[in-house]
Coordinates of C-alpha atoms in Angstrom, one line a residue:
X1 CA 10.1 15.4 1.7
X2 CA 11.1 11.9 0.6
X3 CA 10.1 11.1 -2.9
X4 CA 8.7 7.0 -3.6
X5 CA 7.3 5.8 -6.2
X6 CA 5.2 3.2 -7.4
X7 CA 4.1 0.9 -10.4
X8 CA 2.0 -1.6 -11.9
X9 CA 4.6 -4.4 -12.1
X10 CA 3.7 -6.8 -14.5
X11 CA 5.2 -9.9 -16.4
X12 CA 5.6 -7.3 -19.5
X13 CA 7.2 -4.4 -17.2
X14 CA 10.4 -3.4 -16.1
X15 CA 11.5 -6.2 -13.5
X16 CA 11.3 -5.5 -9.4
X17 CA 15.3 -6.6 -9.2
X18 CA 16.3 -3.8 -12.0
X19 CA 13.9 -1.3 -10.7
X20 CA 14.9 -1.7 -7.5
X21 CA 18.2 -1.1 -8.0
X22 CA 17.5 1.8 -10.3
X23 CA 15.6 3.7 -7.7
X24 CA 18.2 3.3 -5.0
X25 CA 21.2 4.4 -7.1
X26 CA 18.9 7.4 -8.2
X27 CA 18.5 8.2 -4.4
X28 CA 14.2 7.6 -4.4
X29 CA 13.0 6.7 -1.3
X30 CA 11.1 4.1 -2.0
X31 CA 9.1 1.3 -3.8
X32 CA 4.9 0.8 -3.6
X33 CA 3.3 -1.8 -5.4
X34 CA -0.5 -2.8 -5.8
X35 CA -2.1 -5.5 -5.7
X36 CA -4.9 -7.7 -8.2
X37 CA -5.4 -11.5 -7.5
X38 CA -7.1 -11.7 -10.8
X39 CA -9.8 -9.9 -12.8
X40 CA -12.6 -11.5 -14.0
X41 CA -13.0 -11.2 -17.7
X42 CA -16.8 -10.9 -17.1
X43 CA -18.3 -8.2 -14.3
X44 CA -20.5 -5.9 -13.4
X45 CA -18.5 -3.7 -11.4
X46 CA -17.5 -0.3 -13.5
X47 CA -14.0 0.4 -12.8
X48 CA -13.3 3.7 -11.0
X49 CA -10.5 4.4 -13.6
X50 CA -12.7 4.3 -16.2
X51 CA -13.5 2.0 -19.1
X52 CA -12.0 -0.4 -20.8
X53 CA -9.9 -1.3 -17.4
X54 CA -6.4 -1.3 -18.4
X55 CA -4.1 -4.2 -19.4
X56 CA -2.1 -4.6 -16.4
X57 CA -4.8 -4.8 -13.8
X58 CA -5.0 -8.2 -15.0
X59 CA -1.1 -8.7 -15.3
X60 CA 0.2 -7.6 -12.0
X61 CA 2.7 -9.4 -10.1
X62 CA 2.3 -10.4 -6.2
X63 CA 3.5 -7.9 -4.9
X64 CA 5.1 -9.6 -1.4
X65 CA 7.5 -11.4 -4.0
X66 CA 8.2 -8.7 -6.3
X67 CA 9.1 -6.5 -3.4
X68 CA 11.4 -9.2 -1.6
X69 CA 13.1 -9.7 -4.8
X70 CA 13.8 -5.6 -4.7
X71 CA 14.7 -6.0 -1.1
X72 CA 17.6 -8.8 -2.1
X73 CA 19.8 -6.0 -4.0
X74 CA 19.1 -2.8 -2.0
X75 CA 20.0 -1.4 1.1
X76 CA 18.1 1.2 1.8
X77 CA 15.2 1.4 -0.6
X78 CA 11.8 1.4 1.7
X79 CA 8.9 -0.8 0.1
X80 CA 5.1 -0.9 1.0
X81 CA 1.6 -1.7 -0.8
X82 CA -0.6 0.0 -2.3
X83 CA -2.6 -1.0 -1.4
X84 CA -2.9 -4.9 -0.2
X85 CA -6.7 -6.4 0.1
X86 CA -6.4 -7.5 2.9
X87 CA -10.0 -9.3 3.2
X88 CA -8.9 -11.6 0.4
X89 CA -5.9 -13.1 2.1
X90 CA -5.7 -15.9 5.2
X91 CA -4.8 -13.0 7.5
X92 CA -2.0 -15.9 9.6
X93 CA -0.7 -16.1 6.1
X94 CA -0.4 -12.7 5.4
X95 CA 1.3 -11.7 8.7
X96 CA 4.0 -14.5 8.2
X97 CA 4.3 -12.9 4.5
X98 CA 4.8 -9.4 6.0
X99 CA 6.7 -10.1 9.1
X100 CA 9.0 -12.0 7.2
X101 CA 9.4 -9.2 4.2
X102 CA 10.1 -6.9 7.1
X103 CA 12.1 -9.1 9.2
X104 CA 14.7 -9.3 5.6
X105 CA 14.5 -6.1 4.6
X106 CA 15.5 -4.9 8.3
X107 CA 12.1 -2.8 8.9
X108 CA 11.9 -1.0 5.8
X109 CA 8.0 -2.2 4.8
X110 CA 5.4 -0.2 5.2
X111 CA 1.7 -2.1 5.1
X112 CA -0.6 0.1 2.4
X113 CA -4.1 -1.8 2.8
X114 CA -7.6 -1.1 1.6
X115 CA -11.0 -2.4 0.9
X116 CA -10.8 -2.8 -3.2
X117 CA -13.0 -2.0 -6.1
X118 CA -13.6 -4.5 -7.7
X119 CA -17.0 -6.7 -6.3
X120 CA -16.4 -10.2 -8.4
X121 CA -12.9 -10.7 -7.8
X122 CA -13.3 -10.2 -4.1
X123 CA -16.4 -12.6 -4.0
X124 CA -14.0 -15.3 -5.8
X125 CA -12.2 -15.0 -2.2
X126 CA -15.3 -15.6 0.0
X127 CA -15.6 -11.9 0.6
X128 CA -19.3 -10.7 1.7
X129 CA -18.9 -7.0 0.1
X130 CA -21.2 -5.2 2.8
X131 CA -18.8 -6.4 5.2
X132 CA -15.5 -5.9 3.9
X133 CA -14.8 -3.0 5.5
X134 CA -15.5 -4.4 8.9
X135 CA -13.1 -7.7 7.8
X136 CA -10.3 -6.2 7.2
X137 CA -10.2 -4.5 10.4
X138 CA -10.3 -7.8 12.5
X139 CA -7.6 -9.4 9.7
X140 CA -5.5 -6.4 10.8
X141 CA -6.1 -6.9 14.5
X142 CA -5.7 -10.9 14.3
X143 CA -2.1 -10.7 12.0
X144 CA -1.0 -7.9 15.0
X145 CA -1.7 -10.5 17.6
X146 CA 0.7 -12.9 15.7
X147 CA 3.1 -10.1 15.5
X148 CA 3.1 -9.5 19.3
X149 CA 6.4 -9.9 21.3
X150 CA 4.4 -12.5 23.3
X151 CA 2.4 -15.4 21.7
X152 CA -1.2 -13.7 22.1
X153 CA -4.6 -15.1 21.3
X154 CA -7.2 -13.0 19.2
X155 CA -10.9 -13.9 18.7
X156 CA -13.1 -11.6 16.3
X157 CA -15.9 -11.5 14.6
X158 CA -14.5 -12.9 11.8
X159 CA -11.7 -15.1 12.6
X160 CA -9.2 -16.3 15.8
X161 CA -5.7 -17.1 16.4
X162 CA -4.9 -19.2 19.6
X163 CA -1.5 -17.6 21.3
X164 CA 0.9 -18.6 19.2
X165 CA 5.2 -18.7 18.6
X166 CA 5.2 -16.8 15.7
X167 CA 8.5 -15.8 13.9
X168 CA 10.3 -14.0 12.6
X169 CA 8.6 -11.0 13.8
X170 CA 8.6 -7.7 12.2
X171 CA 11.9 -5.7 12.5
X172 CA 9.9 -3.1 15.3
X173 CA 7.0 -4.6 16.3
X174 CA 4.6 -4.1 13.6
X175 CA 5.0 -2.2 10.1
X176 CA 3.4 1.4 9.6
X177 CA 0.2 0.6 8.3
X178 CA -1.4 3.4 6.1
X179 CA -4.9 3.0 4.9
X180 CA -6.5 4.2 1.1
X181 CA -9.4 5.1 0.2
X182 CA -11.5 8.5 -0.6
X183 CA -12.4 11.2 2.0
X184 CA -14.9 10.9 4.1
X185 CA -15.9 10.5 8.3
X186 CA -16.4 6.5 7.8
X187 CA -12.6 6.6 6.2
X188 CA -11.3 8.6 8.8
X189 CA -12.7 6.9 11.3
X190 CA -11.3 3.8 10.8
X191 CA -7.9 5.2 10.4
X192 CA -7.8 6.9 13.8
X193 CA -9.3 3.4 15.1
X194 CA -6.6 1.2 13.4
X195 CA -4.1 2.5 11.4
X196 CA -0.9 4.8 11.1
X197 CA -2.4 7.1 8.6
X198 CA -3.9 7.3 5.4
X199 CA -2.7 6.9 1.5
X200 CA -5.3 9.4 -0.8
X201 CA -5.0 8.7 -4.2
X202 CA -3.5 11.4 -6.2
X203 CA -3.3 13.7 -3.6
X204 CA -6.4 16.5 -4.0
X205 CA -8.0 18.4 -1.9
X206 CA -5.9 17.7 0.9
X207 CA -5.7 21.3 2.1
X208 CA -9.7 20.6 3.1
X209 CA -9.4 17.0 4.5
X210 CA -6.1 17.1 6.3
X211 CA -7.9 18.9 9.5
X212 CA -10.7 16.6 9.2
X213 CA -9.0 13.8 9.4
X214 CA -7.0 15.4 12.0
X215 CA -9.8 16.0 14.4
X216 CA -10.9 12.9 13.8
X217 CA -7.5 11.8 15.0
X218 CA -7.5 13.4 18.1
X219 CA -11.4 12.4 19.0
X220 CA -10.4 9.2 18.9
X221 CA -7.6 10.1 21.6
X222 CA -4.5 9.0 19.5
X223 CA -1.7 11.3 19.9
X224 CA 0.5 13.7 17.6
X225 CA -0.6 13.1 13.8
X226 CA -1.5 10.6 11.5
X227 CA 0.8 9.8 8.6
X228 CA -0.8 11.4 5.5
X229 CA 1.1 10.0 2.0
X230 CA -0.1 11.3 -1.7
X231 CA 0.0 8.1 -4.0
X232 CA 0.1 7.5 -7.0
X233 CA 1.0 11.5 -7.7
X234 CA 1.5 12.7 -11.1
X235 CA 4.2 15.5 -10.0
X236 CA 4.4 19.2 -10.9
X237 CA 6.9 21.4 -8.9
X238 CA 3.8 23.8 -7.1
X239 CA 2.2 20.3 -6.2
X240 CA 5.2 19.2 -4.7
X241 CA 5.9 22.4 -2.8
X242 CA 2.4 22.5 -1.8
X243 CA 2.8 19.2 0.1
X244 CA 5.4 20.3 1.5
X245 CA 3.6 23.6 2.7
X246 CA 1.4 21.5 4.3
X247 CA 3.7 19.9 5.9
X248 CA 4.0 16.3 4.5
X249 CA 7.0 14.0 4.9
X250 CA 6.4 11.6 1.9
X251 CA 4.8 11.5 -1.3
X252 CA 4.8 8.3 -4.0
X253 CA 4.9 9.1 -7.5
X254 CA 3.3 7.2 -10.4
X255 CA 5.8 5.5 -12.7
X256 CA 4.4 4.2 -16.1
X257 CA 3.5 0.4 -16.7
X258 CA 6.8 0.0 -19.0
X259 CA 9.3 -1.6 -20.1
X260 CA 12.8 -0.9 -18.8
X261 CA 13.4 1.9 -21.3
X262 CA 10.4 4.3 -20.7
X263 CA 10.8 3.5 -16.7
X264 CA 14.0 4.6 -16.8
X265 CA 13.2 7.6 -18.7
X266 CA 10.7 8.5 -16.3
X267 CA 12.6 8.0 -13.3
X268 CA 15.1 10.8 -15.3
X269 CA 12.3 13.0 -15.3
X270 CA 11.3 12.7 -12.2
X271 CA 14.9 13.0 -10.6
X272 CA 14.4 16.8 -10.9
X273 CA 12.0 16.6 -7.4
X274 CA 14.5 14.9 -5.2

């Protein structure tokens, strides 16, 4: 089971260059970063974490940059998102942001997306929240239109793309894409519709929702199995084995929103699961 990991980058964290490197000579798999435009500093939406929201939520670096920048000095070191909102980004943007990452990096992005949490910061990008859900899909579909072989048009119900030449593409075609969020038939739904496989936060209950989402899978008439990846996992050894009972290929560990020094410590601890 490959081990990743991921953090809360900020400007008061460890940088993505040193971390980067740190992971790769440690022999982790990999590299997931979140995403925060902005938080408002007045809302009404509680934050799922709990309250007070903490400090880096507001302080987190892009994580397209931050993860090119850990791309530039390693090799083998696979990087993702976790997750990227997609409904608040210019989805022919995004795709050139992505396909390019990938394109560098010689395939080795993986595409975490999700709908978010957080109401206000979403509306300060246009977003209608009962529709989110629903835009993100056609983002997805439009951006994997501009990363066809073949300049292909998309129309949707939310936005177009005339055919277009649009390079560099992404190293095989399009990047995994693994979707977050709780639980639930409407979750899994859209994952068998769309998606690669799914990303469930801290990894419970999965001995319950694995053949759920499974079935859900296979009514949908996609073949062999979605990609299921715990995130943001605080690790014990009989949670690791037990994803590995069940058969899972990856899991992404929570670093700590540190400096360079308790990072690295953590990354010691955690080098006893590889």
């Amino acid at each position: 089971m490959r081990i990743a990991t991921t953090i809360f980058l900020t400007d008061e964290t460890i940088r993505p260059d040193r971390l980067g490197r740190e992971l790769e000579q440690r022999g982790f798999a990999g590299l997931y970063l979140p995403e925060h435009t902005h938080i408002p500093a007045s809302r009404d939406t509680p934050a799922p974490m709990g309250e007070p929201l903490p400090r880096e939520y507001g302080r987190t670096l892009d994580p397209f940059i931050a993860l090119g920048q850990a791309a530039a000095v390693t090799e083998r070191l696979a990087l993702g998102t976790g997750i990227t909102l997609v409904a608040q980004h210019d989805p022919v943007d995004l795709a050139k942001q992505i396909a390019t990452l990938d394109f560098l990096s010689g395939g080795r992005f993986t595409l975490g997306i999700g709908y978010g949490w957080n109401v206000e910061e979403a509306a300060d990008h246009g977003v209608e929240w009962s529709t989110r859900r629903e835009l993100t899909r056609d983002r997805v579909a439009l951006m994997r239109a501009l990363w066809a072989a073949e300049p292909t048009a998309y129309k949707g119900a939310f936005g177009s793309v005339r055919a277009s030449f649009a390079h560099p593409k992404p190293a095989h075609g399009a990047p995994r894409i693994l979707l977050g969020g709780g639980a639930g038939p409407k979750l899994f739904g859209q994952i068998a519709a769309y998606a690669d496989g799914w990303l469930p936060i801290g990894g419970r209950g999965l001995t319950e929702t694995l053949p759920v989402l499974r079935q859900a899978w296979s009514d949908a008439g996609r073949t062999g199995e979605p990609v299921v990846v715990p995130y943001a996992v605080h690790p014990s050894p009989g949670k690791l084995a037990h994803y590995r009972e069940l058969g899972l290929q990856e899991v992404v560990l929570q670093l700590p929103p540190a400096g360079e020094a308790e990072v690295l410590r953590t990354l010691d601890d955690f080098a006893q699961f590889l």
